[in-house]
């Protein structure tokens, strides 16, 4: 009887431990069209480790509440908090400043040689100063190609929206989905341009990671936290 009780207890414990873990999928990139391979992904609490594939994709088993750490030489370290509702994670890496950063990234296999020129332009963009813009919408309008900022309020300085594609519906909203530091938000008007680290535009297949919410495209904003 004691043996049976121990076996049942062990089985229940195993189920409980398994219930605390889940798989999280994600993608690591420099930009929408420049994915990063061989980036090390660690789940801090679960202790699991994996690497991104040639398309920047990864899947990792972690705790329901965990912290994913992304590390690679020549790039700044990135941490992303995983919540019970988190299924996918999109990560944008940044170069550590240095004249040889791009070639080192090629040498380590993070990017291919044919992407080196594009990667160099990304490194140069890191030096851009966004503080010259009066608000976040002026910044997006001035720096992001293929977008349109519309005033949806007749009041000067009123509510605005960002549209990546042309209007598709008269009745439904065509506003892009806003994602700030990995979190979906309803508005971005209160973000000072000086606090913006980077802005990326996702559309079509790249925005599908957000499901139907990304149907009008996605504005990814990373701030200096």
Short mmCIF file of C-alpha atoms in Angstrom, two decimals:
data_model
loop_
_atom_site.label_atom_id
_atom_site.label_comp_id
_atom_site.label_asym_id
_atom_site.label_seq_id
_atom_site.Cartn_x
_atom_site.Cartn_y
_atom_site.Cartn_z
CA UNK A 1 0.00 0.00 0.00
CA UNK A 2 2.84 2.39 0.88
CA UNK A 3 4.45 1.69 -2.50
CA UNK A 4 1.18 2.43 -4.31
CA UNK A 5 0.78 5.72 -2.43
CA UNK A 6 4.35 6.75 -3.32
CA UNK A 7 3.77 5.91 -6.99
CA UNK A 8 0.55 7.92 -7.10
CA UNK A 9 2.25 10.84 -5.33
CA UNK A 10 5.12 10.74 -7.81
CA UNK A 11 2.74 10.72 -10.75
CA UNK A 12 0.78 13.67 -9.37
CA UNK A 13 4.00 15.60 -8.75
CA UNK A 14 5.12 14.93 -12.32
CA UNK A 15 1.81 16.24 -13.67
CA UNK A 16 2.07 19.37 -11.49
CA UNK A 17 5.63 20.07 -12.65
CA UNK A 18 4.63 19.60 -16.30
CA UNK A 19 1.70 21.95 -15.81
CA UNK A 20 4.12 24.71 -14.81
CA UNK A 21 5.89 24.62 -18.19
CA UNK A 22 4.80 25.65 -21.66
CA UNK A 23 6.27 26.21 -25.12
CA UNK A 24 6.85 29.75 -26.35
CA UNK A 25 7.54 30.50 -30.01
CA UNK A 26 9.33 33.54 -31.34
CA UNK A 27 11.48 35.30 -33.88
CA UNK A 28 14.70 37.30 -33.50
CA UNK A 29 15.63 39.97 -36.03
CA UNK A 30 17.44 43.19 -36.79
CA UNK A 31 14.55 44.39 -38.93
CA UNK A 32 11.46 43.06 -40.70
CA UNK A 33 13.54 41.57 -43.52
CA UNK A 34 16.76 40.73 -41.66
CA UNK A 35 16.39 37.73 -39.37
CA UNK A 36 19.17 36.58 -37.02
CA UNK A 37 20.32 32.97 -36.76
CA UNK A 38 22.36 31.22 -34.02
CA UNK A 39 21.16 33.63 -31.33
CA UNK A 40 21.22 31.95 -27.90
CA UNK A 41 17.83 31.96 -26.14
CA UNK A 42 17.70 31.11 -22.42
CA UNK A 43 14.74 30.67 -20.09
CA UNK A 44 16.07 32.09 -16.83
CA UNK A 45 13.79 30.23 -14.40
CA UNK A 46 13.31 26.98 -16.32
CA UNK A 47 17.01 26.76 -17.20
CA UNK A 48 16.34 25.68 -20.79
CA UNK A 49 18.45 26.86 -23.73
CA UNK A 50 17.92 26.91 -27.49
CA UNK A 51 19.12 28.81 -30.57
CA UNK A 52 17.39 30.56 -33.46
CA UNK A 53 17.30 28.86 -36.85
CA UNK A 54 18.28 30.34 -40.22
CA UNK A 55 15.02 32.34 -40.32
CA UNK A 56 15.41 33.68 -36.79
CA UNK A 57 12.70 31.39 -35.41
CA UNK A 58 12.87 29.52 -32.12
CA UNK A 59 10.76 27.50 -29.71
CA UNK A 60 11.66 27.08 -26.05
CA UNK A 61 10.08 25.34 -23.08
CA UNK A 62 9.87 27.69 -20.10
CA UNK A 63 7.89 28.34 -16.96
CA UNK A 64 4.48 29.96 -17.28
CA UNK A 65 6.09 33.02 -15.70
CA UNK A 66 9.67 33.32 -16.85
CA UNK A 67 12.24 35.65 -18.38
CA UNK A 68 13.73 34.88 -21.79
CA UNK A 69 17.27 36.14 -22.34
CA UNK A 70 18.74 36.67 -25.81
CA UNK A 71 22.51 36.80 -26.16
CA UNK A 72 24.98 37.03 -29.02
CA UNK A 73 28.40 38.59 -29.42
CA UNK A 74 28.33 42.04 -31.08
CA UNK A 75 24.68 42.52 -29.96
CA UNK A 76 23.21 44.06 -26.84
CA UNK A 77 21.58 41.57 -24.47
CA UNK A 78 17.78 41.54 -24.50
CA UNK A 79 15.37 40.20 -21.87
CA UNK A 80 11.67 39.52 -22.41
CA UNK A 81 9.25 38.66 -19.62
CA UNK A 82 6.94 35.71 -20.31
CA UNK A 83 3.45 35.81 -18.86
CA UNK A 84 0.83 33.02 -18.75
CA UNK A 85 -0.88 34.59 -21.78
CA UNK A 86 2.35 34.82 -23.83
CA UNK A 87 2.42 32.47 -26.83
CA UNK A 88 4.80 34.30 -29.14
CA UNK A 89 7.71 36.68 -28.66
CA UNK A 90 9.15 39.03 -31.26
CA UNK A 91 12.63 40.32 -30.47
CA UNK A 92 14.60 43.07 -32.16
CA UNK A 93 18.33 43.06 -31.44
CA UNK A 94 20.68 46.03 -31.56
CA UNK A 95 24.36 46.12 -32.39
CA UNK A 96 26.93 46.97 -29.78
CA UNK A 97 28.49 50.13 -31.20
CA UNK A 98 31.72 49.44 -33.01
CA UNK A 99 33.14 49.67 -36.55
CA UNK A 100 33.56 45.88 -36.84
CA UNK A 101 30.16 44.87 -35.43
CA UNK A 102 28.65 43.88 -38.78
CA UNK A 103 31.57 41.79 -40.00
CA UNK A 104 31.80 40.05 -36.63
CA UNK A 105 28.09 39.25 -36.89
CA UNK A 106 28.75 37.70 -40.30
CA UNK A 107 31.73 35.77 -38.93
CA UNK A 108 29.72 34.33 -36.05
CA UNK A 109 26.96 33.27 -38.42
CA UNK A 110 24.25 35.60 -37.11
CA UNK A 111 23.70 37.13 -40.55
CA UNK A 112 24.76 36.11 -44.06
CA UNK A 113 27.34 38.04 -46.07
CA UNK A 114 24.72 39.15 -48.60
CA UNK A 115 22.86 40.94 -45.77
CA UNK A 116 25.93 42.80 -44.51
CA UNK A 117 25.14 46.06 -46.32
CA UNK A 118 21.60 46.12 -44.95
CA UNK A 119 22.92 45.32 -41.47
CA UNK A 120 25.37 48.22 -41.74
CA UNK A 121 22.49 50.59 -42.49
CA UNK A 122 20.71 49.29 -39.38
CA UNK A 123 23.84 50.02 -37.34
CA UNK A 124 23.95 53.53 -38.78
CA UNK A 125 20.27 54.05 -37.93
CA UNK A 126 20.99 53.35 -34.27
CA UNK A 127 22.79 56.69 -34.17
CA UNK A 128 19.72 58.62 -35.32
CA UNK A 129 18.39 61.19 -32.87
CA UNK A 130 14.60 61.20 -32.62
CA UNK A 131 14.47 64.16 -30.24
CA UNK A 132 14.03 66.63 -33.09
CA UNK A 133 10.41 65.49 -33.55
CA UNK A 134 7.61 67.10 -31.56
CA UNK A 135 5.59 63.91 -31.03
CA UNK A 136 5.56 60.19 -31.80
CA UNK A 137 3.27 60.59 -34.82
CA UNK A 138 5.57 63.15 -36.46
CA UNK A 139 8.43 60.72 -35.85
CA UNK A 140 6.61 57.82 -37.49
CA UNK A 141 5.48 59.99 -40.40
CA UNK A 142 9.00 61.33 -40.93
CA UNK A 143 11.04 58.16 -40.51
CA UNK A 144 8.83 55.26 -41.61
CA UNK A 145 8.20 54.69 -45.31
CA UNK A 146 4.82 53.43 -46.50
CA UNK A 147 2.78 54.77 -43.60
CA UNK A 148 0.21 57.52 -43.31
CA UNK A 149 -0.73 59.43 -40.16
CA UNK A 150 -4.35 60.59 -40.08
CA UNK A 151 -6.06 63.03 -37.77
CA UNK A 152 -9.26 61.42 -36.51
CA UNK A 153 -10.21 64.44 -34.43
CA UNK A 154 -11.06 67.92 -35.69
CA UNK A 155 -9.41 69.41 -32.62
CA UNK A 156 -5.79 70.58 -33.17
CA UNK A 157 -3.46 68.15 -31.44
CA UNK A 158 -6.31 65.64 -31.13
CA UNK A 159 -6.29 61.89 -31.60
CA UNK A 160 -4.34 60.43 -34.53
CA UNK A 161 -3.93 57.02 -36.11
CA UNK A 162 -1.25 55.29 -38.18
CA UNK A 163 -2.27 53.45 -41.33
CA UNK A 164 0.24 51.17 -43.03
CA UNK A 165 -1.91 50.09 -45.94
CA UNK A 166 -4.58 52.05 -47.77
CA UNK A 167 -8.03 52.12 -46.21
CA UNK A 168 -9.77 48.80 -46.76
CA UNK A 169 -13.07 49.48 -45.05
CA UNK A 170 -15.41 52.38 -44.57
CA UNK A 171 -16.99 50.93 -41.44
CA UNK A 172 -14.06 49.19 -39.71
CA UNK A 173 -10.87 50.66 -38.30
CA UNK A 174 -7.77 50.56 -40.49
CA UNK A 175 -5.40 51.65 -37.74
CA UNK A 176 -2.26 49.58 -37.29
CA UNK A 177 -1.71 47.53 -34.15
CA UNK A 178 0.65 49.23 -31.69
CA UNK A 179 3.16 47.07 -29.79
CA UNK A 180 5.40 48.91 -27.31
CA UNK A 181 8.23 46.99 -25.66
CA UNK A 182 6.47 43.74 -26.51
CA UNK A 183 3.06 44.77 -25.14
CA UNK A 184 0.00 45.57 -27.26
CA UNK A 185 -1.30 49.05 -26.40
CA UNK A 186 -4.30 51.05 -27.57
CA UNK A 187 -2.53 54.39 -28.02
CA UNK A 188 1.01 55.77 -28.27
CA UNK A 189 0.47 59.54 -28.11
CA UNK A 190 2.12 59.83 -24.69
CA UNK A 191 5.47 58.35 -25.80
CA UNK A 192 8.12 61.11 -26.05
CA UNK A 193 10.23 60.77 -29.23
CA UNK A 194 13.42 61.06 -27.15
CA UNK A 195 12.50 57.84 -25.35
CA UNK A 196 12.12 55.87 -28.59
CA UNK A 197 14.94 53.45 -29.26
CA UNK A 198 13.66 52.01 -32.53
CA UNK A 199 10.56 51.70 -34.70
CA UNK A 200 9.79 48.85 -37.08
CA UNK A 201 6.88 48.28 -39.43
CA UNK A 202 5.41 44.80 -39.90
CA UNK A 203 2.95 43.98 -42.65
CA UNK A 204 1.58 41.04 -44.60
CA UNK A 205 3.16 37.72 -43.53
CA UNK A 206 5.43 39.38 -40.98
CA UNK A 207 2.41 40.70 -39.09
CA UNK A 208 0.67 37.32 -39.03
CA UNK A 209 2.39 36.47 -35.74
CA UNK A 210 -0.23 38.74 -34.13
CA UNK A 211 -3.14 36.96 -35.79
CA UNK A 212 -6.23 38.91 -36.80
CA UNK A 213 -5.12 41.84 -34.65
CA UNK A 214 -2.25 42.45 -37.08
CA UNK A 215 -4.46 42.51 -40.17
CA UNK A 216 -3.78 46.23 -40.68
CA UNK A 217 -0.08 45.87 -39.97
CA UNK A 218 1.91 46.37 -36.79
CA UNK A 219 3.95 49.29 -35.44
CA UNK A 220 6.71 47.91 -33.21
CA UNK A 221 8.17 50.51 -30.86
CA UNK A 222 11.07 49.84 -28.52
CA UNK A 223 11.84 52.44 -25.86
CA UNK A 224 14.79 53.16 -23.61
CA UNK A 225 13.55 51.50 -20.43
#
